[in-house]
CSV table of C-alpha atoms in Angstrom, one decimal:
chain,number,residue,atom,x,y,z
A,1,MET,CA,160.2,282.8,44.5
A,2,THR,CA,159.5,279.9,47.0
A,3,ASN,CA,159.3,282.1,49.9
A,4,VAL,CA,157.0,284.6,48.1
A,5,GLN,CA,154.5,281.8,47.0
A,6,THR,CA,154.6,280.2,50.8
A,7,ASN,CA,153.6,283.5,52.3
A,8,SER,CA,151.0,284.2,49.6
A,9,SER,CA,149.6,280.6,50.5
A,10,SER,CA,150.1,281.3,54.1
A,11,LEU,CA,147.9,284.7,53.7
A,12,ARG,CA,145.5,283.0,51.5
A,13,THR,CA,144.9,280.4,54.6
A,14,LEU,CA,144.9,283.3,56.9
A,15,VAL,CA,141.9,285.2,55.2
A,16,TRP,CA,139.8,281.8,54.7
A,17,MET,CA,140.3,281.2,58.7
A,18,THR,CA,139.2,284.6,58.9
A,19,LEU,CA,136.1,284.1,57.3
A,20,ALA,CA,135.3,281.1,59.1
A,21,LEU,CA,135.5,283.2,62.4
A,22,PHE,CA,133.7,285.8,60.7
A,23,LEU,CA,130.5,283.4,60.5
A,24,ALA,CA,131.1,281.9,63.7
A,25,TYR,CA,131.3,285.2,65.3
A,26,LEU,CA,127.9,286.3,63.7
A,27,SER,CA,126.2,284.2,66.3
A,28,VAL,CA,127.6,286.4,68.9
A,29,ALA,CA,127.0,289.8,66.8
A,30,MET,CA,123.5,288.9,66.1
A,31,SER,CA,122.5,288.4,69.6
A,32,MET,CA,124.1,291.4,71.4
A,33,PRO,CA,121.7,294.1,70.5
A,34,ALA,CA,118.9,291.5,70.2
A,35,VAL,CA,119.3,290.3,73.6
A,36,THR,CA,118.9,293.9,75.0
A,37,LEU,CA,115.8,294.2,73.7
A,38,HIS,CA,114.1,290.8,74.0
A,39,VAL,CA,115.1,291.2,77.9
A,40,SER,CA,113.5,295.3,77.9
A,41,GLN,CA,110.6,294.5,75.6
A,42,THR,CA,109.6,290.5,75.7
A,43,LEU,CA,110.5,290.0,79.1
A,44,GLY,CA,109.7,293.3,80.3
A,45,MET,CA,112.7,294.1,82.6
A,46,GLY,CA,114.9,297.4,82.7
A,47,ASN,CA,118.2,298.6,81.7
A,48,VAL,CA,120.4,296.9,84.5
A,49,ALA,CA,118.9,293.4,83.4
A,50,SER,CA,119.3,294.1,79.7
A,51,GLY,CA,122.9,295.0,80.6
A,52,LEU,CA,123.5,292.1,82.5
A,53,GLY,CA,122.0,290.0,79.7
A,54,VAL,CA,124.8,291.3,77.3
A,55,GLY,CA,127.5,291.8,79.8
A,56,ILE,CA,127.6,288.6,81.9
A,57,ALA,CA,128.9,286.5,78.9
A,58,PHE,CA,132.4,288.6,79.5
A,59,LEU,CA,132.4,287.0,83.1
A,60,SER,CA,132.8,283.8,81.9
A,61,THR,CA,135.2,284.9,79.2
A,62,ILE,CA,137.1,286.8,81.5
A,63,LEU,CA,137.4,283.5,84.0
A,64,SER,CA,138.4,281.2,81.2
A,65,ARG,CA,140.9,283.5,79.4
A,66,GLY,CA,144.0,281.8,81.3
A,67,TRP,CA,142.7,278.4,80.7
A,68,ALA,CA,142.2,279.0,77.2
A,69,GLY,CA,145.8,280.4,76.8
A,70,ARG,CA,147.1,277.2,78.0
A,71,LEU,CA,145.2,274.9,76.1
A,72,ALA,CA,146.1,276.7,72.9
A,73,ASP,CA,150.0,277.0,74.1
A,74,GLU,CA,149.9,273.1,75.5
A,75,ARG,CA,147.7,271.4,72.6
A,76,GLY,CA,147.7,273.9,69.8
A,77,GLY,CA,145.5,276.6,68.8
A,78,LYS,CA,143.0,274.8,66.4
A,79,PHE,CA,142.3,272.3,69.4
A,80,ALA,CA,141.1,275.5,71.4
A,81,MET,CA,139.4,276.9,68.3
A,82,PHE,CA,137.2,273.8,67.7
A,83,ARG,CA,136.4,273.7,71.4
A,84,GLY,CA,135.4,277.3,71.3
A,85,LEU,CA,133.0,276.6,68.4
A,86,VAL,CA,131.1,273.8,69.8
A,87,LEU,CA,130.6,276.0,73.1
A,88,TYR,CA,129.2,278.7,70.4
A,89,ALA,CA,126.3,276.3,69.1
A,90,ALA,CA,125.6,274.8,72.7
A,91,ALA,CA,125.1,278.6,74.1
A,92,SER,CA,122.6,279.4,71.1
A,93,LEU,CA,120.8,276.3,72.0
A,94,LEU,CA,120.4,277.5,75.4
A,95,CYS,CA,119.6,280.6,74.6
A,96,TRP,CA,116.9,279.2,72.2
A,97,ALA,CA,115.7,277.0,74.8
A,98,SER,CA,115.0,280.1,77.1
A,99,SER,CA,112.3,281.3,74.6
A,100,LEU,CA,110.4,278.4,74.6
A,101,PRO,CA,106.8,278.7,75.9
A,102,VAL,CA,106.8,276.3,78.9
A,103,LEU,CA,109.2,278.5,80.6
A,104,GLY,CA,107.1,281.8,80.1
A,105,HIS,CA,108.2,285.6,79.8
A,106,ASP,CA,109.8,285.7,83.4
A,107,VAL,CA,112.5,285.0,85.8
A,108,GLY,CA,112.8,281.3,84.8
A,109,ALA,CA,113.1,282.4,81.1
A,110,TYR,CA,116.1,285.0,82.0
A,111,LEU,CA,118.0,282.6,84.2
A,112,VAL,CA,118.0,280.4,81.5
A,113,LEU,CA,119.0,282.9,78.9
A,114,LEU,CA,121.8,283.9,81.5
A,115,VAL,CA,123.5,280.7,81.4
A,116,GLY,CA,123.6,280.5,77.6
A,117,ARG,CA,125.3,283.7,77.6
A,118,LEU,CA,127.8,282.6,80.3
A,119,VAL,CA,128.3,279.7,78.0
A,120,LEU,CA,128.8,281.9,74.7
A,121,GLY,CA,131.2,283.8,76.7
A,122,LEU,CA,133.3,280.5,77.5
A,123,GLY,CA,133.1,280.0,73.7
A,124,GLU,CA,134.4,283.4,72.9
A,125,SER,CA,137.5,282.8,75.2
A,126,PHE,CA,138.5,279.5,73.4
A,127,ALA,CA,137.6,280.7,69.8
A,128,LEU,CA,139.7,283.9,69.8
A,129,VAL,CA,142.4,282.6,71.7
A,130,GLY,CA,142.5,279.5,69.7
A,131,MET,CA,142.3,281.4,66.6
A,132,LEU,CA,145.1,283.8,67.4
A,133,GLY,CA,147.5,281.1,68.8
A,134,TRP,CA,146.6,278.9,65.8
A,135,ALA,CA,147.4,281.7,63.0
A,136,MET,CA,150.2,283.4,64.9
A,137,ALA,CA,152.1,279.9,65.0
A,138,ALA,CA,151.5,279.8,61.5
A,139,MET,CA,152.5,283.2,60.1
A,140,GLY,CA,155.4,283.4,62.6
A,141,PRO,CA,156.3,286.2,64.9
A,142,ALA,CA,157.5,288.9,62.4
A,143,ARG,CA,153.6,289.1,61.1
A,144,SER,CA,151.7,289.2,64.6
A,145,GLY,CA,150.4,292.5,64.2
A,146,GLN,CA,149.0,291.5,60.9
A,147,VAL,CA,147.4,288.5,62.4
A,148,MET,CA,145.7,290.1,65.3
A,149,ALA,CA,144.4,292.6,62.6
A,150,LEU,CA,143.1,290.3,60.0
A,151,VAL,CA,141.3,288.2,62.9
A,152,GLY,CA,140.0,291.5,64.3
A,153,THR,CA,138.7,292.2,61.0
A,154,GLY,CA,136.6,289.0,60.9
A,155,MET,CA,135.2,289.5,64.2
A,156,TYR,CA,133.9,293.1,64.0
A,157,GLY,CA,133.3,292.8,60.5
A,158,ALA,CA,130.6,290.3,61.7
A,159,PHE,CA,129.3,293.2,64.2
A,160,ALA,CA,128.9,295.4,61.1
A,161,VAL,CA,126.7,292.7,59.4
A,162,GLY,CA,125.4,291.1,62.6
A,163,GLY,CA,123.7,294.3,64.2
A,164,PRO,CA,121.0,294.7,61.7
A,165,LEU,CA,121.0,291.2,60.8
A,166,GLY,CA,120.0,290.1,64.2
A,167,LEU,CA,117.4,292.8,64.8
A,168,TRP,CA,116.1,292.2,61.2
A,169,LEU,CA,115.7,288.4,62.4
A,170,LEU,CA,114.1,289.3,65.6
A,171,GLU,CA,111.7,291.2,64.3
A,172,ARG,CA,110.6,288.5,61.6
A,173,LEU,CA,111.4,285.2,63.4
A,174,GLY,CA,111.1,286.3,67.0
A,175,PHE,CA,114.0,285.4,69.5
A,176,ALA,CA,113.8,281.6,69.0
A,177,GLY,CA,114.3,281.9,65.4
A,178,LEU,CA,117.5,284.2,65.9
A,179,MET,CA,119.0,281.7,68.0
A,180,ALA,CA,118.1,279.0,65.7
A,181,GLY,CA,119.9,280.3,62.9
A,182,SER,CA,123.0,281.1,65.7
A,183,ILE,CA,123.5,277.5,66.2
A,184,ALA,CA,124.2,276.5,62.5
A,185,LEU,CA,127.1,279.5,62.0
A,186,PRO,CA,129.7,277.7,64.1
A,187,LEU,CA,129.1,274.5,62.9
A,188,VAL,CA,129.5,275.8,59.4
A,189,SER,CA,132.7,277.3,60.4
A,190,GLY,CA,133.8,274.2,61.8
A,191,ALA,CA,133.4,272.6,58.7
A,192,MET,CA,135.5,275.2,56.6
A,193,LEU,CA,138.5,274.7,59.3
A,194,TRP,CA,138.0,271.0,59.4
A,195,SER,CA,141.1,270.2,57.2
A,196,ILE,CA,143.7,273.0,57.7
A,197,ALA,CA,146.5,271.3,59.5
A,198,PRO,CA,147.3,272.7,63.2
A,199,ALA,CA,150.3,274.6,63.8
A,200,MET,CA,153.2,273.1,66.0
A,201,SER,CA,153.4,275.0,69.7
A,202,ALA,CA,156.5,276.2,70.9
A,203,GLN,CA,157.9,274.3,73.6
A,204,GLY,CA,159.5,275.5,76.8
A,205,ARG,CA,158.9,276.1,80.5
A,206,ARG,CA,154.9,277.3,81.2
A,207,ALA,CA,154.9,280.3,83.5
A,208,PRO,CA,152.2,281.0,85.9
A,209,PHE,CA,149.6,282.8,84.9
A,210,SER,CA,150.0,285.4,87.3
A,211,ASP,CA,153.9,285.7,86.1
A,212,VAL,CA,152.4,286.6,82.5
A,213,LEU,CA,149.8,289.0,83.5
A,214,GLY,CA,152.7,290.9,85.4
A,215,LEU,CA,154.5,291.5,82.2
A,216,ILE,CA,151.5,292.5,80.0
A,217,TRP,CA,148.9,294.4,82.5
A,218,LYS,CA,149.8,298.1,81.3
A,219,GLN,CA,149.0,297.1,77.7
A,220,GLY,CA,146.0,295.1,78.7
A,221,ALA,CA,144.6,298.2,80.7
A,222,VAL,CA,144.8,300.4,77.6
A,223,VAL,CA,142.7,297.9,75.4
A,224,GLY,CA,140.3,297.7,78.6
A,225,LEU,CA,139.5,301.2,78.6
A,226,GLN,CA,139.4,301.4,74.6
A,227,GLY,CA,136.6,298.6,75.1
A,228,VAL,CA,134.3,300.5,77.5
A,229,GLY,CA,133.2,302.7,74.4
A,230,PHE,CA,132.4,299.9,72.4
A,231,ALA,CA,130.4,297.8,75.0
A,232,ALA,CA,128.7,300.8,75.7
A,233,LEU,CA,127.8,301.1,71.8
A,234,GLY,CA,127.0,297.5,71.6
A,235,ALA,CA,124.5,297.0,74.3
A,236,PHE,CA,122.9,300.4,74.5
A,237,PHE,CA,122.8,301.9,71.0
A,238,PRO,CA,119.4,300.4,70.1
A,239,LEU,CA,117.7,301.8,73.5
A,240,TYR,CA,119.6,305.2,72.7
A,241,PHE,CA,117.9,305.4,69.4
A,242,LEU,CA,114.5,304.5,71.1
A,243,ALA,CA,115.0,306.6,73.9
A,244,HIS,CA,115.4,309.6,71.5
A,245,GLY,CA,112.6,308.4,68.8
A,246,TRP,CA,115.1,307.8,66.1
A,247,GLN,CA,114.7,305.3,63.6
A,248,GLY,CA,117.6,303.1,62.2
A,249,ALA,CA,119.2,301.6,65.5
A,250,GLY,CA,120.6,298.6,63.7
A,251,TYR,CA,122.5,300.8,61.4
A,252,GLY,CA,124.9,302.2,64.2
A,253,LEU,CA,126.7,298.7,64.9
A,254,THR,CA,127.0,298.6,60.9
A,255,CYS,CA,128.6,302.4,61.2
A,256,PHE,CA,130.8,301.1,63.7
A,257,GLY,CA,131.7,297.8,62.0
A,258,LEU,CA,132.6,299.5,58.5
A,259,GLY,CA,134.9,302.1,60.4
A,260,PHE,CA,136.6,299.4,62.3
A,261,VAL,CA,137.2,297.4,59.2
A,262,LEU,CA,138.1,300.0,56.8
A,263,VAL,CA,141.0,301.0,59.1
A,264,ARG,CA,141.9,297.4,59.6
A,265,LEU,CA,142.3,296.8,55.8
A,266,LEU,CA,144.1,300.1,55.4
A,267,ALA,CA,146.3,300.1,58.5
A,268,GLY,CA,146.7,296.5,59.5
A,269,ARG,CA,150.5,296.3,58.9
A,270,LEU,CA,151.3,299.6,60.9
A,271,PRO,CA,151.7,298.1,64.4
A,272,ASP,CA,154.2,295.7,62.8
A,273,ARG,CA,156.1,298.8,60.9
A,274,ILE,CA,155.8,301.5,63.3
A,275,GLY,CA,155.4,300.1,66.8
A,276,GLY,CA,152.1,299.4,68.7
A,277,THR,CA,152.1,302.7,71.0
A,278,LYS,CA,152.2,305.2,68.2
A,279,VAL,CA,149.3,303.4,66.7
A,280,ALA,CA,147.3,303.1,69.6
A,281,LEU,CA,147.6,306.9,70.5
A,282,VAL,CA,146.1,308.0,67.3
A,283,SER,CA,143.5,305.4,67.4
A,284,LEU,CA,142.1,306.2,71.1
A,285,ALA,CA,142.1,310.2,70.1
A,286,ILE,CA,139.5,309.0,67.1
A,287,GLU,CA,137.7,307.1,69.4
A,288,ALA,CA,137.2,309.7,72.1
A,289,VAL,CA,136.0,312.2,69.1
A,290,GLY,CA,133.4,309.2,68.3
A,291,GLN,CA,132.3,309.0,72.0
A,292,ALA,CA,132.0,312.6,72.4
A,293,LEU,CA,129.6,312.9,69.2
A,294,LEU,CA,127.5,310.3,70.4
A,295,TRP,CA,127.2,312.0,74.2
A,296,LEU,CA,126.0,315.3,72.5
A,297,ALA,CA,124.4,314.1,68.9
A,298,PRO,CA,121.7,316.1,68.5
A,299,HIS,CA,120.5,314.2,65.3
A,300,PRO,CA,120.6,310.5,64.6
A,301,ALA,CA,122.9,311.4,61.7
A,302,VAL,CA,125.5,312.9,64.0
A,303,ALA,CA,125.2,309.8,66.3
A,304,MET,CA,125.9,307.6,63.4
A,305,VAL,CA,129.1,309.6,62.4
A,306,GLY,CA,129.9,309.0,66.1
A,307,ALA,CA,129.4,305.4,65.5
A,308,LEU,CA,131.7,305.0,62.5
A,309,LEU,CA,134.3,307.2,64.5
A,310,THR,CA,134.3,304.8,67.6
A,311,GLY,CA,134.9,302.1,65.2
A,312,MET,CA,137.9,303.4,63.2
A,313,GLY,CA,139.4,304.2,66.6
A,314,CYS,CA,138.6,301.0,68.0
A,315,SER,CA,139.9,299.1,65.2
A,316,MET,CA,144.0,299.2,65.6
A,317,VAL,CA,144.1,299.5,69.4
A,318,PHE,CA,143.9,295.6,70.0
A,319,PRO,CA,146.3,294.6,67.9
A,320,ALA,CA,148.7,297.5,68.3
A,321,MET,CA,148.7,296.9,72.4
A,322,GLY,CA,148.6,293.2,71.7
A,323,LEU,CA,151.6,293.1,69.7
A,324,GLU,CA,153.4,295.1,72.4
A,325,ALA,CA,152.2,292.7,74.8
A,326,VAL,CA,153.4,289.4,73.0
A,327,LYS,CA,156.6,291.1,72.5
A,328,ARG,CA,157.1,290.8,76.3
A,329,VAL,CA,157.0,287.0,76.3
A,330,PRO,CA,158.7,284.0,74.8
A,331,ALA,CA,156.9,282.3,72.1
A,332,HIS,CA,156.1,279.2,73.9
A,333,LEU,CA,154.0,281.5,76.5
A,334,ARG,CA,152.2,283.5,73.5
A,335,GLY,CA,148.6,281.8,73.8
A,336,THR,CA,148.8,282.5,77.8
A,337,ALA,CA,149.8,286.4,76.9
A,338,ILE,CA,146.8,286.5,74.5
A,339,GLY,CA,144.6,285.0,77.3
A,340,GLY,CA,145.7,287.4,79.7
A,341,PHE,CA,145.5,290.5,77.5
A,342,ALA,CA,142.3,290.0,75.9
A,343,ALA,CA,140.7,289.5,79.4
A,344,PHE,CA,141.3,292.9,80.3
A,345,GLN,CA,139.1,293.9,77.2
A,346,ASP,CA,136.3,291.5,78.1
A,347,LEU,CA,136.5,292.9,81.8
A,348,ALA,CA,135.6,296.4,80.3
A,349,TYR,CA,132.7,294.4,78.5
A,350,GLY,CA,131.5,293.1,81.4
A,351,VAL,CA,131.3,295.8,83.7
A,352,THR,CA,130.0,298.2,81.2
A,353,GLY,CA,126.9,296.5,80.4
A,354,PRO,CA,125.2,296.7,84.0
A,355,MET,CA,127.2,299.7,84.8
A,356,ALA,CA,126.0,301.8,81.6
A,357,GLY,CA,122.5,300.3,82.4
A,358,LEU,CA,122.4,301.9,86.0
A,359,ILE,CA,123.9,305.3,84.7
A,360,ALA,CA,121.2,305.0,82.1
A,361,ASP,CA,118.4,304.5,84.5
A,362,HIS,CA,119.7,307.4,86.6
A,363,TYR,CA,121.0,310.4,84.0
A,364,GLY,CA,119.7,309.2,80.5
A,365,HIS,CA,120.9,306.8,77.6
A,366,ASP,CA,123.4,309.6,76.3
A,367,SER,CA,125.2,309.4,79.5
A,368,VAL,CA,126.7,306.1,78.8
A,369,PHE,CA,128.9,307.7,76.0
A,370,LEU,CA,130.3,310.2,78.4
A,371,VAL,CA,131.9,307.3,80.5
A,372,GLY,CA,133.2,305.8,77.4
A,373,LEU,CA,134.7,309.4,76.6
A,374,ILE,CA,136.4,309.2,80.1
A,375,ALA,CA,137.5,306.0,79.7
A,376,THR,CA,139.3,306.6,76.2
A,377,VAL,CA,140.9,309.9,77.6
A,378,VAL,CA,142.7,307.8,80.5
A,379,GLY,CA,143.8,305.2,78.2
A,380,ILE,CA,145.2,308.2,76.1
A,381,GLY,CA,147.2,309.1,79.2
A,382,MET,CA,148.2,305.5,79.9
A,383,THR,CA,149.5,304.9,76.4
A,384,TRP,CA,151.3,308.3,76.2
A,385,ARG,CA,153.2,307.3,79.3
A,386,LEU,CA,153.8,303.6,77.8
A,387,ALA,CA,155.5,305.5,74.7
A,388,LYS,CA,157.6,308.0,76.7
A,389,GLY,CA,159.0,304.7,78.8
A,390,SER,CA,159.6,302.9,75.7
A,391,GLN,CA,161.6,305.8,74.5
A,392,ALA,CA,163.4,306.3,77.7
A,393,GLY,CA,164.3,302.5,77.6
A,394,ARG,CA,165.6,302.7,73.8
A,395,ALA,CA,167.7,305.7,75.1
A,396,SER,CA,169.2,304.2,78.2
A,397,THR,CA,170.2,300.7,76.0
A,398,LEU,CA,171.9,303.1,73.5
A,399,ALA,CA,173.9,304.8,76.0
């Protein structure tokens, strides 16, 4: 009975932490579609500049994942998480400053915006790795898949709400008003998490980041390929709808987020129960169908279904492959492994924005989802090989 009560208490704490992450991540989610519209419409720049405005945040995230992972391993996940929240607020402050009249609507305003987006990416690195490291240390290795699934629910649930909310605030308050609201959200999150005790980090020899990457790069590549479709949807869905003359672009991210959260809630324990590669294979197949519908959609309702299926497909790839990745490292390197693993998804997000903008300029906004479809199919092939390799490994072990 004591173990049941302890598990129940731990789960309630994890849900509370996820809610706090949800509020903090709204500052990221609300800005993603708003930045593309602000850059293209207010600043008068093209698709490449719009994509760079979104994607550059992932550059600093990629470069800092190893640092964030080591910090979480050495100082604890809570310490890393709170550093991320402070950076979230600072980033929103910089983005707000970029809209001040003194900078005008030109290159100077755009450069300040890019600096704010770089700081946001740095905050995202520390916040996500810190939260995952903190929660997994508290819940134990046997529930790592559930932790990643629930934490991801908070993040992408923020996208479900943040997409239309960000566009709504942009329309009514302008970009400065949207960014002002984004400054407060991570501060509220920090207040919610302040009294929760940090979890002790496991002790052991610290391996170089490159050695950890060598153990997890295949799983990381799969999650990176999955991320291309999401990044294309997040950055260009509003412009895609505008190009077709369709209404309701903000609800595309809502459909994505609803599909994502629904699958996480229903299937969050599956990787722990049946293994990550099986879950990832089915998930990637669903994402591929969603990307195909977005590419070929003749009507906005079909595009919304494509966004929904993309969310459902993307939902379990990160926790499924993440579970396989953390299994390959000792407990004291788990934060470093999470940081390295997540960097592959960040790389996909960072490259996809400007690359998709360039493709959209030459071939239309529909074509960015063809790129997402191709990336997902390659991911299916890689996951299939990983599944076959793990089966062969188990067979040789039994022999």
